[in-house]
Coordinates of C-alpha atoms and ligand atoms in Angstrom, one line a residue:
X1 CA 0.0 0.0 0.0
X2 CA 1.5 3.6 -0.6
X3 CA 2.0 6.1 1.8
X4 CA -1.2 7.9 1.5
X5 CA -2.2 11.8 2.1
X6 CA -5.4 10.2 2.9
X7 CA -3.6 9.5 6.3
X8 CA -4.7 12.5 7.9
X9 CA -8.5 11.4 7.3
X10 CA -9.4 7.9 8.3
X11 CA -12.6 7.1 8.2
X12 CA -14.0 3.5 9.2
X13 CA -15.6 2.8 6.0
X14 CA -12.5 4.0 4.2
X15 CA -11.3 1.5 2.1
X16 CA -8.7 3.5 1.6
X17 CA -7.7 3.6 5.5
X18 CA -8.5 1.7 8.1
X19 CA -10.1 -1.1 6.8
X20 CA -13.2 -2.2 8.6
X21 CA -13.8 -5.3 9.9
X22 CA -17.2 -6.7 9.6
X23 CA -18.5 -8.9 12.5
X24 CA -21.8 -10.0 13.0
X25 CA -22.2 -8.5 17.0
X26 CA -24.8 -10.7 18.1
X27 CA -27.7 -12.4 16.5
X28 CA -30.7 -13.2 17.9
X29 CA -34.3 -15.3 17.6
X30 CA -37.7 -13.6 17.0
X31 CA -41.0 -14.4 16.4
X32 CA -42.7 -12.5 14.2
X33 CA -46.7 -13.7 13.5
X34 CA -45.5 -17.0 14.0
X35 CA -42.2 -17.4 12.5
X36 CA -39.2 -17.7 13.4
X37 CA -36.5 -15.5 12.2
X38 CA -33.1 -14.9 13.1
X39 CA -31.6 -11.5 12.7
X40 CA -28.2 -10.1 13.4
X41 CA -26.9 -6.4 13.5
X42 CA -23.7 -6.1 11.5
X43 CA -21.5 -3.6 12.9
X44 CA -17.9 -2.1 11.3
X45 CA -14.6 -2.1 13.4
X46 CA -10.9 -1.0 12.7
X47 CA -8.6 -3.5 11.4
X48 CA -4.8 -3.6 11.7
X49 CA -3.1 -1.8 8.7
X50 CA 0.0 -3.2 7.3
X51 CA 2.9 -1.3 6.9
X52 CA 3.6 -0.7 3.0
X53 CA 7.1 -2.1 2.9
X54 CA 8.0 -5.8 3.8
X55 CA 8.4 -6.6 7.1
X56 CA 12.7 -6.8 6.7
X57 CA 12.3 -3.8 4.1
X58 CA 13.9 -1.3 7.1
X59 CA 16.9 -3.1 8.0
X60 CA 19.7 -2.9 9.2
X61 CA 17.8 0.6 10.6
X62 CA 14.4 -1.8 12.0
X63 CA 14.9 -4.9 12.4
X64 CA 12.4 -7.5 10.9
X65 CA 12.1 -8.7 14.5
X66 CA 11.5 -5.3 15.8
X67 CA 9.2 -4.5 13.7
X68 CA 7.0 -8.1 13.9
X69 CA 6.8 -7.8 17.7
X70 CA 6.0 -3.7 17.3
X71 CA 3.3 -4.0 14.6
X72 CA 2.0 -7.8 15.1
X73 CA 1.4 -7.6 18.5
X74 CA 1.8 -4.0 20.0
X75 CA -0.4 -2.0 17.2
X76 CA -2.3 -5.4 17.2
X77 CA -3.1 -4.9 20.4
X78 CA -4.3 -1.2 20.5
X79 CA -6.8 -2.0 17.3
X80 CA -8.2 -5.5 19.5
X81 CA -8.3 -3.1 22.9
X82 CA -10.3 -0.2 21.0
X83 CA -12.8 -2.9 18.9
X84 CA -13.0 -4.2 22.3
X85 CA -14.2 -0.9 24.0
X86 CA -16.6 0.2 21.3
X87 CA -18.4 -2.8 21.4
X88 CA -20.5 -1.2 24.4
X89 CA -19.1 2.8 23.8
X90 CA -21.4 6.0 23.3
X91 CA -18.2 6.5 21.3
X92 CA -18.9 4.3 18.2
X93 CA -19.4 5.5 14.9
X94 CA -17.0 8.5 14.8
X95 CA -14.3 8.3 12.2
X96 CA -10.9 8.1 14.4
X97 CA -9.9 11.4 13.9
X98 CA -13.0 12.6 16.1
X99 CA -13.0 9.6 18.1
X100 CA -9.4 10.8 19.3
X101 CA -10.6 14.3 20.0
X102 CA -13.5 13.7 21.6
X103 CA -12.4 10.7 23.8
X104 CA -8.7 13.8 24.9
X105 CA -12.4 15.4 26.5
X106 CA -10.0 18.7 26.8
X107 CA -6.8 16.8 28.7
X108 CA -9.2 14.5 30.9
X109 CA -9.3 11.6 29.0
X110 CA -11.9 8.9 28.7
X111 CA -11.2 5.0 28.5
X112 CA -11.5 4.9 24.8
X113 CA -8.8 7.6 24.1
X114 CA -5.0 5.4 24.8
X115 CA -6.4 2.6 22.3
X116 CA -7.7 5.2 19.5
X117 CA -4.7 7.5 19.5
X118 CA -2.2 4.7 19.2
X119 CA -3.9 3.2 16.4
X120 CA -3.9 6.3 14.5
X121 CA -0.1 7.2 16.0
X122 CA 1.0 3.6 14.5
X123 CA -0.3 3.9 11.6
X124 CA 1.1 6.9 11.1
X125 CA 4.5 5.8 11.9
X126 CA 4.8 2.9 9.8
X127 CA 3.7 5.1 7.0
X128 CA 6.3 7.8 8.1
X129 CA 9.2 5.6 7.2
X130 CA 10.6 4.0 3.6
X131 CA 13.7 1.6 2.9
X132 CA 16.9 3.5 1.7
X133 CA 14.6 7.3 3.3
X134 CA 16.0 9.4 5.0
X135 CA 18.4 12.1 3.6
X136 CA 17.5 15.4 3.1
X137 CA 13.8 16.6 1.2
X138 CA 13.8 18.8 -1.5
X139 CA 11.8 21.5 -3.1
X140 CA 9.2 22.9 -1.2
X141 CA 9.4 20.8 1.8
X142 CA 12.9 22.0 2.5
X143 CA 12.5 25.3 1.6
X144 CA 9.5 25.5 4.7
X145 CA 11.6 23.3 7.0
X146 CA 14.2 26.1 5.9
X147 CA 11.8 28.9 6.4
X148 CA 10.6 28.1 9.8
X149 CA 14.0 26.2 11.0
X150 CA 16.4 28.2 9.7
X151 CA 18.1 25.5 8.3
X152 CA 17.6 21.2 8.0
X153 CA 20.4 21.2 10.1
X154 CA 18.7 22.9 12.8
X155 CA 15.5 20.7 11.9
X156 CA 17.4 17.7 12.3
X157 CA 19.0 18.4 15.4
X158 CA 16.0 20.0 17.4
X159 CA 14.0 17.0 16.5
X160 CA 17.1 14.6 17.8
X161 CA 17.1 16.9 21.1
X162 CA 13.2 16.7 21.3
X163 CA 13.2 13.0 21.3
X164 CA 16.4 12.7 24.0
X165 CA 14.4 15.7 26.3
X166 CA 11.3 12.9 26.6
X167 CA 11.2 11.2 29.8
X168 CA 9.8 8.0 29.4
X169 CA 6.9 6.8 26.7
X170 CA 5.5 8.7 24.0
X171 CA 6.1 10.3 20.1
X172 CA 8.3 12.8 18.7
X173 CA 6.2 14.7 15.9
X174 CA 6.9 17.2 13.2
X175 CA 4.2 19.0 13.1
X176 CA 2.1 22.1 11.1
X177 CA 0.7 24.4 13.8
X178 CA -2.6 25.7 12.4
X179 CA -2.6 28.9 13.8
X180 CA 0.7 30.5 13.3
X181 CA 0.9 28.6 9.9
X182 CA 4.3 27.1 10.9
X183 CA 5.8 23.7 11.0
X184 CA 7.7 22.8 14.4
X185 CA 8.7 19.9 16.5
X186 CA 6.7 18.6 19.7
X187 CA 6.9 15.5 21.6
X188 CA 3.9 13.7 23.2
X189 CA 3.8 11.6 26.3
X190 CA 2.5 8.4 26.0
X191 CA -0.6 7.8 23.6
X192 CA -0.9 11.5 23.2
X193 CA -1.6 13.2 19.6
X194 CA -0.9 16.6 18.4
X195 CA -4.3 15.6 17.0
X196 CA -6.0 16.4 20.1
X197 CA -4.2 19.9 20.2
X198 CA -5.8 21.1 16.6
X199 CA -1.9 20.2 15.2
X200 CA -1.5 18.6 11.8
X201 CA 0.9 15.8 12.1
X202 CA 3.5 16.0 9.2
X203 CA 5.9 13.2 10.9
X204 CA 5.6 11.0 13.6
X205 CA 8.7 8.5 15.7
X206 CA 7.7 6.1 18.3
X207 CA 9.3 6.6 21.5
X208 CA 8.2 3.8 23.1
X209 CA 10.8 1.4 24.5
X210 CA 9.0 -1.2 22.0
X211 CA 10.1 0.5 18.8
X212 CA 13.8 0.7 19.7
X213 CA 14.7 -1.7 22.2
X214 CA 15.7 -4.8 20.5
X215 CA 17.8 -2.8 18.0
X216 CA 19.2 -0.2 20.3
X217 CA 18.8 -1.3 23.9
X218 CA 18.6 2.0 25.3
X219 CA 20.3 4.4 22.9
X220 CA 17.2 6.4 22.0
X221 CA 19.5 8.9 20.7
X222 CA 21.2 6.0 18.3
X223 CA 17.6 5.0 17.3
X224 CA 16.4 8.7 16.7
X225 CA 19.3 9.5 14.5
X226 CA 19.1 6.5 12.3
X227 CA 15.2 7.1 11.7
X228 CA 16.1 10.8 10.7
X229 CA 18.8 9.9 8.5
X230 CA 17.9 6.6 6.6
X231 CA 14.4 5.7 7.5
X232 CA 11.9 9.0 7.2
X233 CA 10.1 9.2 4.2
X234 CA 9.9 12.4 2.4
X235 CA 8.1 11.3 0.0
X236 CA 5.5 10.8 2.2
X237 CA 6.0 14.2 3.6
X238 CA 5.5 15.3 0.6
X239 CA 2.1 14.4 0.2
X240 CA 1.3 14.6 3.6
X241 CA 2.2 18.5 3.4
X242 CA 0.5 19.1 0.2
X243 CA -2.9 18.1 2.3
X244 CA -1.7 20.0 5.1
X245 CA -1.4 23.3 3.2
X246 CA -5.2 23.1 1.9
X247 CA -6.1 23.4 5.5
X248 CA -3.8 26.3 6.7
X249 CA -3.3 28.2 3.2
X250 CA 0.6 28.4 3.8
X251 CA 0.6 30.5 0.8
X252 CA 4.0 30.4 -0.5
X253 CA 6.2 28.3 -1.1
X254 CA 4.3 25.9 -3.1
X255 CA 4.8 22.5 -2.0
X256 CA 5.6 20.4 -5.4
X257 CA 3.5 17.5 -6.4
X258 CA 6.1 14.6 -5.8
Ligands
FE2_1 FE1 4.6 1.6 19.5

């Protein structure tokens, strides 16, 4: 599957996002003027989305085995825990964009908001990356990074010192803040997304001691540097910042079709 500006909009019945899984909930016997008919509601869940590169396809950056263990079970998890939840939540229905918003409820959040955001943060991660990325963008993506960095240099090195300031669990994000029409560079504890904040995610890195630790033990730094220079994709960037300028009107420079 390519990396997909469609990322930043996932809707349930997206065939084009998450894909939905279709169970039947729970069927049931009625009678109706004497016969007998069984019903069932058919309801629509997430599903777990692959990563669109083979499994080995980030190595000797990923390893295979990092990233089995991270996405098979860990993002596996998250999509079972939230399918799990909306079984019986209010909360059903939204797409998972609003589902993440309105489960933050304003920084006190509810039971369905860890699972939600980590599916969307995963996905988003896997679809961050590319074999052979990294490097440095071109054309309009740089010249914005270079706008409101100063330089990729400085980019690169405030997003390492972003990630090594983190204590603990949680994402390092490039971001587009929507009001001052600027990209910068947040981190996120734990399941938190810049989603919740009104922030367009551009890039995302998992922080979790799950995405690095079999690789790196625990040089985060190691791990950060390696995704920044051999793993991000700027293609997807690319796209992703195309989308992102429709919302905020950036104006110039015009980000190039890729
Ligand atoms: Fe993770």
């Amino acid at each position: 599957m390519a990396a997909s500006a469609s990322a930043l909009h996932l809707l349930p019945s997206s065939p084009a996002g998450f894909q939905p899984q279709q169970r039947r909930l729970r069927s049931n016997v009625r009678r109706q003027g004497g016969l007998t008919r069984r019903f069932s509601k058919v309801v629509s869940y997430y599903g777990l989305t692959t990563p669109p590169y083979k499994l080995d396809a980030l190595e000797p950056y990923m390893s295979r085995r990092t990233v089995e263990l991270h996405w098979g079970k860990h993002h596996q998890d998250y999509v079972d825990g939230l399918n799990k939840q909306l079984a019986t939540s209010p909360l059903y229905g939204h797409t998972l964009e609003e589902l993440i918003k309105e489960a933050y409820n304003n920084g006190n959040p509810l039971p369905e908001y860890n699972n939600a955001a980590q599916v969307w943060n995963h996905h988003f991660f896997w679809e961050s990356m590319q074999p052979e990325g990294g490097g440095s963008p071109e054309g309009g993506v740089l010249q914005q990074i270079e706008k409101d960095f100063g330089s990729f240099t400085n980019f690169r090195e405030e997003f390492i010192r972003s990630a090594s300031q983190l204590l603990g669990s949680g994402w390092v994000w490039l971001v587009l803040k929507r009001t001052e029409k600027k990209l910068a560079v947040v981190h996120t504890r734990n399941a938190i997304s810049p989603l919740a904040f009104g922030d367009i995610p551009i890039i995302s890195l998992d922080l979790w001691e799950h995405a690095y630790y079999l690789d790196y033990k625990d040089d985060r730094r190691s791990y950060v540097t390696n995704f920044i220079d051999h793993l991000v994709s700027w293609h997807t960037v690319t796209l992703r910042m195309m989308r992102a300028e429709s919302f905020v009107n950036l104006g110039e420079p015009t980000i190039p079709v890729a």
